mmCIF file of C-alpha atoms in Angstrom:
data_model
loop_
_atom_site.group_PDB
_atom_site.id
_atom_site.type_symbol
_atom_site.label_atom_id
_atom_site.label_comp_id
_atom_site.label_asym_id
_atom_site.label_seq_id
_atom_site.Cartn_x
_atom_site.Cartn_y
_atom_site.Cartn_z
ATOM 1 C CA UNK A 4 5.122 -63.145 68.919
ATOM 2 C CA UNK A 5 3.452 -59.653 68.976
ATOM 3 C CA UNK A 6 -0.037 -62.280 68.426
ATOM 4 C CA UNK A 7 0.627 -63.821 71.516
ATOM 5 C CA UNK A 8 1.394 -60.490 73.208
ATOM 6 C CA UNK A 9 -1.451 -59.017 72.194
ATOM 7 C CA UNK A 10 -3.944 -62.135 73.110
ATOM 8 C CA UNK A 11 -1.940 -61.943 76.480
ATOM 9 C CA UNK A 12 -3.061 -58.241 76.704
ATOM 10 C CA UNK A 13 -6.965 -58.526 75.185
ATOM 11 C CA UNK A 14 -7.066 -61.441 77.980
ATOM 12 C CA UNK A 15 -6.309 -59.156 80.921
ATOM 13 C CA UNK A 16 -8.850 -56.507 79.280
ATOM 14 C CA UNK A 17 -11.743 -59.065 78.973
ATOM 15 C CA UNK A 18 -10.605 -60.703 82.631
ATOM 16 C CA UNK A 19 -9.864 -58.375 85.124
ATOM 17 C CA UNK A 20 -8.957 -60.581 87.369
ATOM 18 C CA UNK A 21 -5.370 -60.839 88.002
ATOM 19 C CA UNK A 22 -3.554 -63.709 86.840
ATOM 20 C CA UNK A 23 0.229 -64.106 87.320
ATOM 21 C CA UNK A 24 1.854 -63.759 83.845
ATOM 22 C CA UNK A 25 4.054 -66.522 83.944
ATOM 23 C CA UNK A 26 0.868 -68.953 83.524
ATOM 24 C CA UNK A 27 0.409 -67.012 80.351
ATOM 25 C CA UNK A 28 3.427 -67.359 78.996
ATOM 26 C CA UNK A 29 3.829 -71.152 76.809
ATOM 27 C CA UNK A 30 6.050 -73.457 78.070
ATOM 28 C CA UNK A 31 7.081 -72.251 81.381
ATOM 29 C CA UNK A 32 4.480 -74.264 83.204
ATOM 30 C CA UNK A 33 6.335 -77.441 81.766
ATOM 31 C CA UNK A 34 9.410 -75.919 83.025
ATOM 32 C CA UNK A 35 8.209 -75.414 86.560
ATOM 33 C CA UNK A 36 6.441 -79.459 86.661
ATOM 34 C CA UNK A 37 9.276 -80.501 85.148
ATOM 35 C CA UNK A 38 11.289 -78.907 87.684
ATOM 36 C CA UNK A 39 9.136 -80.540 90.454
ATOM 37 C CA UNK A 40 9.621 -84.266 88.999
ATOM 38 C CA UNK A 41 13.086 -83.481 88.915
ATOM 39 C CA UNK A 42 13.584 -82.544 92.028
ATOM 40 C CA UNK A 43 11.849 -86.046 93.028
ATOM 41 C CA UNK A 44 14.690 -87.485 91.004
ATOM 42 C CA UNK A 45 17.277 -85.356 92.555
ATOM 43 C CA UNK A 46 16.543 -86.713 96.153
ATOM 44 C CA UNK A 47 16.342 -90.476 94.469
ATOM 45 C CA UNK A 48 19.741 -89.650 92.791
ATOM 46 C CA UNK A 49 21.265 -88.554 96.311
ATOM 47 C CA UNK A 50 20.624 -92.010 97.614
ATOM 48 C CA UNK A 51 22.549 -93.340 94.359
ATOM 49 C CA UNK A 52 25.332 -90.713 93.762
ATOM 50 C CA UNK A 53 26.807 -92.054 90.519
ATOM 51 C CA UNK A 54 23.600 -91.071 88.562
ATOM 52 C CA UNK A 55 23.597 -87.358 89.865
ATOM 53 C CA UNK A 56 25.586 -85.643 87.369
ATOM 54 C CA UNK A 57 23.096 -86.990 85.336
ATOM 55 C CA UNK A 58 19.954 -85.686 86.923
ATOM 56 C CA UNK A 59 21.738 -82.427 87.484
ATOM 57 C CA UNK A 60 22.312 -82.499 83.561
ATOM 58 C CA UNK A 61 18.657 -83.247 82.896
ATOM 59 C CA UNK A 62 17.608 -80.451 85.353
ATOM 60 C CA UNK A 63 19.348 -77.868 83.952
ATOM 61 C CA UNK A 64 18.529 -78.686 80.282
ATOM 62 C CA UNK A 65 14.993 -78.758 81.327
ATOM 63 C CA UNK A 66 15.010 -75.761 83.210
ATOM 64 C CA UNK A 67 16.761 -73.495 80.076
ATOM 65 C CA UNK A 68 14.203 -75.300 77.761
ATOM 66 C CA UNK A 69 10.804 -74.769 79.852
ATOM 67 C CA UNK A 70 11.313 -71.580 81.816
ATOM 68 C CA UNK A 71 14.345 -69.240 80.206
ATOM 69 C CA UNK A 72 13.710 -69.299 76.348
ATOM 70 C CA UNK A 73 10.029 -68.724 76.967
ATOM 71 C CA UNK A 74 11.006 -65.941 79.617
ATOM 72 C CA UNK A 75 13.379 -64.575 76.962
ATOM 73 C CA UNK A 76 10.879 -64.735 74.303
ATOM 74 C CA UNK A 77 8.257 -62.750 76.131
ATOM 75 C CA UNK A 78 10.872 -60.088 77.082
ATOM 76 C CA UNK A 79 12.213 -59.649 73.650
ATOM 77 C CA UNK A 80 8.423 -59.443 72.240
ATOM 78 C CA UNK A 81 7.345 -56.493 75.123
ATOM 79 C CA UNK A 82 10.932 -54.967 73.935
ATOM 80 C CA UNK A 83 9.645 -55.041 70.254
ATOM 81 C CA UNK A 84 5.906 -53.845 71.051
ATOM 82 C CA UNK A 85 7.322 -50.972 73.221
ATOM 83 C CA UNK A 86 9.588 -50.033 70.075
ATOM 84 C CA UNK A 87 6.764 -50.283 67.824
ATOM 85 C CA UNK A 88 4.559 -47.977 70.095
ATOM 86 C CA UNK A 89 7.146 -45.657 70.903
#
C-alpha cells in the first residue's frame, strides 16, 4: 500500500496539474462505472418490481467492493505513512 502511496505522491510531483485523488485509487472508477450501469438497471427494475430487491443488493455489493474498500485501504495507507513519518 505504501508503494502505491509513493507512486501517487511522485506522480503529483511530476505532474503538478490537479488530478482528483479518487482517479488515482485503484478500484474506485470500477465502482463509479458500476454504479452508473446499476442505476440504469435500477430504473428497469422499477418497471419490473419483483427483481428490485436483487438489483438493490447487487448495487450495494458493487458499491462496497468498488468504492468503500479501496477508499478504506487508501485511508489506512495514509495513516501508516503519517505514523511512520511522525
